Coordinates of C-alpha atoms in Angstrom, one line a residue:
M1 CA 130.2 94.4 83.0
N2 CA 128.3 96.7 84.5
R3 CA 125.5 98.6 83.9
R4 CA 126.4 101.5 82.5
N5 CA 128.3 99.7 79.6
F6 CA 125.3 97.2 79.0
I7 CA 123.3 100.3 78.2
R8 CA 125.7 102.0 76.1
S9 CA 126.6 98.5 74.4
A10 CA 122.4 97.9 74.1
S11 CA 122.0 101.2 72.9
I12 CA 124.8 100.6 69.7
L13 CA 122.8 97.1 69.0
S14 CA 118.9 98.9 69.2
T15 CA 120.0 101.6 66.5
L16 CA 121.1 98.8 63.9
T17 CA 116.5 98.1 64.0
V18 CA 115.5 101.2 65.3
L19 CA 112.0 102.3 63.3
K20 CA 110.6 105.6 61.7
P21 CA 108.9 107.6 64.5
E22 CA 106.3 108.2 61.9
I23 CA 105.8 104.3 61.6
V24 CA 106.1 103.8 65.8
F25 CA 103.5 106.5 66.5
A26 CA 101.7 105.8 63.7
T27 CA 98.6 104.6 64.8
N28 CA 96.5 105.8 67.4
N29 CA 96.8 102.9 69.4
N30 CA 100.7 103.3 68.7
S31 CA 100.6 106.8 69.3
T32 CA 101.1 107.0 72.8
V33 CA 104.6 108.2 74.2
R34 CA 105.9 106.0 76.9
I35 CA 107.1 108.0 80.3
G36 CA 110.0 106.5 82.2
L37 CA 109.8 109.1 85.4
V38 CA 113.8 109.8 87.5
G39 CA 112.7 111.6 90.6
C40 CA 109.8 111.3 92.2
G41 CA 109.4 115.1 94.1
N42 CA 107.3 118.5 93.6
R43 CA 108.4 119.4 90.4
A44 CA 108.0 115.9 88.6
A45 CA 104.5 116.0 89.8
G46 CA 104.1 119.2 88.3
I47 CA 105.8 118.0 85.0
L48 CA 103.6 114.8 84.8
G49 CA 101.0 116.4 85.6
S50 CA 100.8 119.2 82.7
M51 CA 101.9 116.5 79.8
S52 CA 99.2 113.7 80.6
E53 CA 96.7 116.4 80.4
N54 CA 98.0 117.9 77.3
A55 CA 99.8 115.2 75.6
N56 CA 99.0 111.1 74.9
I57 CA 101.4 110.3 77.6
R58 CA 101.7 107.0 79.6
V59 CA 103.7 106.9 82.8
V60 CA 105.7 102.7 82.1
A61 CA 108.5 103.1 84.9
L62 CA 109.9 105.5 88.0
A63 CA 113.0 105.6 89.5
D64 CA 114.6 107.4 92.7
L65 CA 116.9 107.3 95.6
F66 CA 114.0 106.5 97.8
E67 CA 111.3 104.3 98.5
D68 CA 108.6 106.2 100.4
K69 CA 109.1 109.1 97.6
L70 CA 109.1 106.1 94.9
E71 CA 105.6 105.0 96.2
K72 CA 104.1 109.0 96.1
G73 CA 105.6 108.7 92.8
I74 CA 103.5 105.5 91.6
A75 CA 100.2 106.3 93.3
F76 CA 100.6 109.6 91.5
A77 CA 101.5 108.3 88.1
N78 CA 98.9 105.4 88.4
T79 CA 96.1 108.5 89.3
L80 CA 97.6 110.0 85.7
N81 CA 97.4 106.6 84.1
Q82 CA 94.1 106.0 85.2
K83 CA 92.1 109.3 83.6
R84 CA 93.4 107.7 80.6
N85 CA 92.1 104.4 80.8
Y86 CA 95.9 103.3 81.0
A87 CA 96.9 100.5 83.5
P88 CA 99.2 100.9 86.5
V89 CA 102.8 101.2 86.1
G90 CA 103.9 97.7 86.8
K91 CA 105.7 96.4 89.6
N92 CA 108.6 95.2 88.1
N93 CA 108.7 98.8 86.5
T94 CA 109.5 100.6 89.4
Y95 CA 113.2 101.1 91.3
S96 CA 114.6 102.6 94.0
G97 CA 118.2 103.1 95.6
H98 CA 121.5 104.5 93.7
D99 CA 120.9 102.4 90.7
A100 CA 117.5 102.7 90.1
Y101 CA 118.0 105.4 87.0
L102 CA 120.2 103.2 85.4
R103 CA 117.8 99.8 86.0
L104 CA 114.9 102.3 84.3
L105 CA 117.2 103.0 81.6
E106 CA 117.4 99.2 80.4
N107 CA 113.7 99.0 80.1
K108 CA 112.7 98.5 76.4
D109 CA 109.0 99.5 77.7
V110 CA 110.1 103.2 78.2
D111 CA 110.7 105.8 75.3
A112 CA 111.3 109.1 77.0
V113 CA 112.7 110.2 80.1
I114 CA 112.2 112.7 82.8
I115 CA 114.7 113.8 84.7
A116 CA 113.7 115.7 88.0
S117 CA 116.3 114.8 89.9
P118 CA 118.6 117.4 92.2
G119 CA 120.8 119.2 89.9
Y120 CA 123.9 117.2 90.7
S121 CA 123.2 114.6 89.3
H122 CA 122.1 115.6 85.8
P123 CA 124.8 115.7 83.8
Q124 CA 125.7 112.0 84.3
M125 CA 122.0 111.2 84.3
L126 CA 121.9 112.9 80.9
E127 CA 124.8 111.5 79.3
D128 CA 123.6 108.2 80.1
T129 CA 120.0 108.7 79.1
V130 CA 121.3 109.4 75.8
A131 CA 123.5 106.6 75.9
A132 CA 120.4 104.5 75.9
G133 CA 119.0 105.5 72.9
K134 CA 115.7 107.6 75.0
H135 CA 114.3 110.7 74.4
V136 CA 114.8 112.9 77.2
Y137 CA 113.2 115.9 78.9
C138 CA 115.8 117.1 81.9
E139 CA 114.5 119.9 84.6
K140 CA 117.1 123.1 85.1
P141 CA 119.6 123.6 86.1
M142 CA 121.7 122.1 83.9
A143 CA 124.2 121.1 86.2
I144 CA 125.9 123.0 89.3
D145 CA 129.2 123.5 87.9
A146 CA 130.7 124.3 84.8
D147 CA 132.9 120.9 84.2
G148 CA 129.3 119.8 84.3
C149 CA 127.7 121.8 81.5
Q150 CA 130.5 121.0 79.4
Q151 CA 129.9 117.5 79.8
I152 CA 126.6 118.5 78.6
I153 CA 127.1 119.4 75.7
K154 CA 129.4 117.0 74.8
T155 CA 126.4 114.8 75.0
A156 CA 124.6 117.2 73.3
R157 CA 126.2 117.4 70.5
N158 CA 126.4 113.3 70.1
I159 CA 122.6 113.1 69.5
G160 CA 123.1 114.0 66.1
N161 CA 119.6 114.0 65.0
R162 CA 118.3 110.7 66.7
L163 CA 116.6 112.3 69.9
S164 CA 114.5 114.6 71.5
A165 CA 116.3 116.2 74.4
F166 CA 114.5 119.1 76.2
D167 CA 115.8 121.4 79.2
G168 CA 113.4 122.3 81.9
F169 CA 112.9 126.1 81.0
Q170 CA 109.8 126.8 79.7
V171 CA 109.0 130.4 80.5
K172 CA 109.3 131.3 77.0
F173 CA 106.7 128.9 76.1
A174 CA 104.3 130.8 77.6
T175 CA 102.3 132.9 75.5
P176 CA 102.4 136.6 76.7
Y177 CA 106.8 135.9 76.6
A178 CA 106.9 134.6 73.1
E179 CA 105.4 137.4 72.4
M180 CA 107.0 139.9 73.6
G181 CA 110.2 138.5 72.9
K182 CA 109.1 139.1 69.5
R183 CA 108.4 142.0 69.9
I184 CA 111.4 142.7 70.9
K185 CA 113.5 141.3 68.2
R186 CA 111.6 143.0 65.5
G187 CA 112.6 146.0 67.2
D188 CA 109.2 147.5 68.8
I189 CA 111.5 149.4 71.7
G190 CA 114.0 150.2 69.7
D191 CA 117.6 149.1 70.8
I192 CA 118.3 147.1 74.2
V193 CA 120.1 149.6 76.1
T194 CA 120.1 147.6 79.5
V195 CA 117.6 144.4 81.3
Q196 CA 116.7 144.8 85.2
L197 CA 115.4 140.6 86.4
Y198 CA 114.3 140.0 89.4
Y199 CA 113.1 136.5 91.5
F200 CA 112.1 136.8 95.2
S201 CA 111.1 133.8 96.6
S202 CA 109.9 132.8 100.0
G203 CA 112.2 130.4 101.2
A204 CA 111.9 126.3 101.5
P205 CA 110.7 124.2 103.7
I206 CA 113.4 122.1 105.6
I207 CA 112.3 118.6 105.3
P208 CA 112.5 116.5 108.9
H209 CA 116.0 114.9 109.3
E210 CA 116.3 112.8 112.7
G211 CA 118.0 109.7 112.4
M212 CA 119.5 110.4 108.6
S213 CA 122.6 109.9 107.1
Y214 CA 124.7 113.4 106.3
D215 CA 124.3 112.3 102.9
E216 CA 120.6 112.0 102.4
M217 CA 119.9 114.5 105.3
R218 CA 121.6 117.0 102.6
I219 CA 119.6 115.4 99.6
R220 CA 116.3 115.5 100.9
N221 CA 116.7 119.1 101.9
H222 CA 118.9 120.0 98.4
Y223 CA 117.9 123.3 98.3
H224 CA 119.5 124.1 101.1
F225 CA 122.4 122.7 100.4
H226 CA 125.4 124.3 97.4
E227 CA 126.5 121.5 96.9
I228 CA 124.0 119.6 95.5
S229 CA 121.2 122.1 93.7
G230 CA 123.7 125.1 93.3
G231 CA 121.7 127.2 95.4
C232 CA 118.8 129.3 95.0
Y233 CA 121.0 131.3 91.7
L234 CA 120.6 128.5 90.0
D235 CA 117.1 127.3 90.9
Q236 CA 114.4 130.6 90.6
A237 CA 116.6 133.3 89.2
I238 CA 118.3 131.4 86.1
H239 CA 114.2 131.4 84.8
M240 CA 115.0 135.3 84.0
I241 CA 118.5 134.7 83.2
D242 CA 117.5 131.9 80.3
T243 CA 114.5 134.9 79.2
C244 CA 117.3 137.3 79.0
N245 CA 120.1 135.3 76.8
W246 CA 117.0 134.6 74.7
I247 CA 115.6 137.5 73.5
L248 CA 119.0 139.1 73.3
D249 CA 120.1 136.2 71.5
T250 CA 123.6 136.0 73.2
T251 CA 125.6 135.2 76.0
P252 CA 127.8 137.6 78.8
I253 CA 131.6 138.8 78.6
Y254 CA 131.7 139.2 82.5
A255 CA 129.4 139.2 86.0
I256 CA 130.4 141.1 88.8
G257 CA 128.4 140.3 92.4
D258 CA 127.8 139.9 95.5
G259 CA 125.4 138.1 97.9
T260 CA 125.2 136.4 101.8
K261 CA 123.5 134.1 103.8
K262 CA 121.4 136.6 105.8
G263 CA 117.4 135.8 106.6
G264 CA 117.9 132.4 106.4
P265 CA 117.3 129.2 108.7
D266 CA 120.7 128.4 110.3
F267 CA 121.0 124.8 108.4
G268 CA 122.9 124.3 105.0
N269 CA 125.1 126.7 103.2
A270 CA 123.5 127.9 100.3
W271 CA 122.9 131.5 100.2
T272 CA 119.7 132.9 100.7
N273 CA 120.4 136.3 97.9
Y274 CA 122.3 137.4 95.6
Q275 CA 122.8 140.6 92.9
V276 CA 124.7 140.6 90.2
I277 CA 125.3 142.7 87.1
Y278 CA 126.5 141.4 84.1
K279 CA 128.8 142.8 81.0
Y280 CA 126.4 141.6 77.1
P281 CA 127.9 142.2 73.8
G282 CA 126.5 145.8 72.5
E283 CA 127.5 147.2 75.8
I284 CA 124.4 145.9 77.1
N285 CA 124.0 145.7 81.1
V286 CA 122.1 143.4 83.1
S287 CA 121.2 143.1 86.6
V288 CA 119.9 140.1 88.3
H289 CA 118.6 140.5 91.7
S290 CA 117.6 136.6 93.8
A291 CA 115.8 136.0 96.9
K292 CA 115.2 133.3 98.8
F293 CA 113.9 133.3 102.7
G294 CA 111.1 133.8 104.8
K295 CA 107.4 133.4 104.4
V296 CA 106.7 135.8 102.0
F297 CA 106.9 134.6 97.8
G298 CA 107.4 138.6 96.2
D299 CA 108.0 139.3 92.5
V300 CA 109.8 138.0 89.5
C301 CA 110.4 140.0 86.5
A302 CA 111.8 140.7 83.0
R303 CA 112.6 144.3 82.1
F304 CA 114.3 145.1 78.9
I305 CA 114.2 148.9 78.2
G306 CA 115.2 149.9 74.9
T307 CA 115.6 153.3 73.1
E308 CA 112.0 153.5 72.7
G309 CA 110.1 151.8 75.1
I310 CA 110.4 149.5 77.8
A311 CA 109.1 145.9 77.3
E312 CA 108.3 144.1 80.9
A313 CA 107.1 140.8 81.9
H314 CA 105.9 139.3 85.3
Y315 CA 105.1 136.4 87.1
S316 CA 102.2 137.9 88.1
G317 CA 101.5 141.3 87.7
G318 CA 101.0 141.6 83.3
V319 CA 103.0 141.8 80.3
F320 CA 103.2 144.7 78.0
I321 CA 105.1 147.3 76.6
N322 CA 105.4 151.0 76.6
G323 CA 106.7 153.4 74.6
T324 CA 106.5 153.9 71.1
H325 CA 105.2 150.5 70.1
K326 CA 102.8 150.4 72.9
W327 CA 101.5 146.5 73.6
D328 CA 99.5 144.8 76.3
S329 CA 98.8 141.0 76.9
G330 CA 96.2 140.8 78.3
I331 CA 97.5 139.9 81.4
V332 CA 95.8 141.4 84.4
R333 CA 98.2 143.3 86.5
S334 CA 96.4 142.7 89.8
A335 CA 94.8 140.2 90.8
A336 CA 92.1 142.8 92.7
E337 CA 91.2 143.6 89.0
L338 CA 90.0 139.8 88.9
T339 CA 85.7 139.7 88.6
P340 CA 83.8 136.4 87.9
E341 CA 82.9 137.7 85.1
S342 CA 86.4 138.1 83.8
I343 CA 87.4 134.8 85.2
A344 CA 85.3 133.1 83.4
Q345 CA 86.4 134.6 80.2
G346 CA 89.7 133.5 80.5
A347 CA 91.1 136.9 82.4
S348 CA 94.0 135.7 84.6
S349 CA 96.8 137.3 86.6
S350 CA 99.3 134.9 85.6
S351 CA 101.4 134.8 82.7
L352 CA 102.5 131.3 83.3
D353 CA 99.2 129.3 83.0
D354 CA 100.0 127.7 79.0
A355 CA 104.0 127.3 80.2
D356 CA 104.3 123.9 81.1
P357 CA 101.6 122.9 79.0
N358 CA 103.0 124.3 75.5
K359 CA 107.0 122.7 76.8
G360 CA 105.2 119.3 77.1
K361 CA 103.1 119.7 74.0
A362 CA 106.1 120.0 72.1
F363 CA 108.2 117.2 73.6
I364 CA 105.7 114.8 73.1
D365 CA 105.1 116.0 69.1
S366 CA 108.5 116.3 68.6
I367 CA 108.7 112.9 69.8
T368 CA 105.9 111.6 67.6
T369 CA 106.4 113.5 64.9
G370 CA 110.1 112.5 64.4
K371 CA 111.1 116.4 64.3
Y372 CA 113.5 116.1 66.7
L373 CA 114.6 119.0 68.3
N374 CA 117.6 119.3 71.1
Q375 CA 117.8 122.2 73.7
L376 CA 120.6 120.9 75.8
E377 CA 123.5 123.3 74.5
S378 CA 120.9 126.4 74.9
G379 CA 119.9 125.3 78.5
C380 CA 123.6 124.9 79.2
N381 CA 124.8 128.5 78.0
S382 CA 122.0 129.3 80.1
T383 CA 122.7 127.6 83.2
L384 CA 127.0 128.5 82.9
T385 CA 125.2 132.5 82.7
A386 CA 123.7 131.7 86.0
I387 CA 126.9 129.9 87.1
L388 CA 129.3 132.9 86.3
G389 CA 126.7 135.1 87.9
R390 CA 127.1 133.3 91.1
E391 CA 130.8 132.6 90.9
A392 CA 131.3 136.4 90.7
A393 CA 129.1 137.1 94.0
S394 CA 131.4 134.0 95.7
K395 CA 134.4 135.3 94.7
Q396 CA 133.6 139.0 94.7
E397 CA 135.5 139.4 92.3
K398 CA 135.4 139.9 87.9
V399 CA 134.1 136.3 86.4
T400 CA 134.5 136.8 82.4
W401 CA 132.5 133.9 80.3
D402 CA 135.8 132.4 78.8
E403 CA 137.2 132.3 82.7
L404 CA 134.5 129.7 83.7
V405 CA 134.1 128.5 80.5
Y406 CA 138.2 127.1 79.9
T407 CA 139.1 126.9 83.2
P408 CA 138.1 123.6 85.3
H409 CA 135.2 124.0 87.9
R410 CA 133.3 121.1 89.5
I411 CA 131.8 121.3 92.6
D412 CA 132.0 117.6 94.7
P413 CA 128.8 117.4 96.4
N414 CA 131.0 114.5 98.1
L415 CA 128.3 111.7 98.4
D416 CA 127.7 108.2 98.8
L417 CA 125.4 107.0 97.6
K418 CA 126.2 103.2 97.8
Q419 CA 124.4 103.5 100.7
F420 CA 120.9 103.4 99.2
T421 CA 119.9 100.2 98.5
G422 CA 116.8 99.4 97.0
K423 CA 114.4 97.2 95.2

């Protein structure tokens, strides 16, 4: 029996003796959710750091394809554990190599798994994590292609009410965005006519890769490779797309678009910029402009234009409504407006200060209370929306939602992962 089938068989047996969460987490001594981390990069550190500050977690296991990444992850996890007076991660609970995450899933001390590996790996990891009976938090994008999203949707529908399964879209958990969304949904800007979204980012650094195999070079530099990360549109514009789908409460009918690799380094194959127009139900046109290159980070914005007002939300630059029902979140619109006195009173130019904390706490609370939440299908719909735009741009032709969803579409990363052996 291979490791994946063993995990599935063990999960089936464990369901016969599973305890209710209110029993498992009934006392202070047992209220800690034990976390296993898959993928020990920068985003993993952000998730773990925020979650540890705002919820009662203990990191008990880590896995990564690469030994050096694993060692950095262990050091960071132990720092977090120490702050909470928990023991360091046990040496037998750290795994590297091509089957590292599967060995982590066999660990009975793990309650919940955070998946923060490159996007190509998410569909199978999610399926195996759910099969192992672990709660899961998976970073975006959910997948890099439509087939991967369909695999995750199937996984999501098999969960029932057994587990919590969260996606990595945290923007709508930010208090200013949540309030703006509530006001738009109740009609404060009237009927939405059109939406403008954009995400202008600096480029990703190139990780030195001398002496590496082609596969290792691509994985370590995954943002530069379409078949590993899905490209910048799925990495960054997808956040505003998720915000749009949440507020409009639907998915698009079709997309048209364009883009290029101009401005980027002579390395990799990922495009640097996209311009996409979607048609949503109700004759709503949505434009998305995404760029990731150069050394200067620009602006991120979602702007909803309605018959009675305009709602506007920036990562840094305010969240507000102008029009019949004027409103301001209190997020300053320029860092120049900040003074030591205003900062001391809680003023900020960032609208995302509590996004990660709120999302992480919601995940852990759902586990400890037994009020399980399953966000995977919603996350896949936002990912599919981004894939729809990316494919329309790359083909330079209109692509409909039905064409994307009902026509097989898979991107093969062509990786030989068995070359990566570990401990």
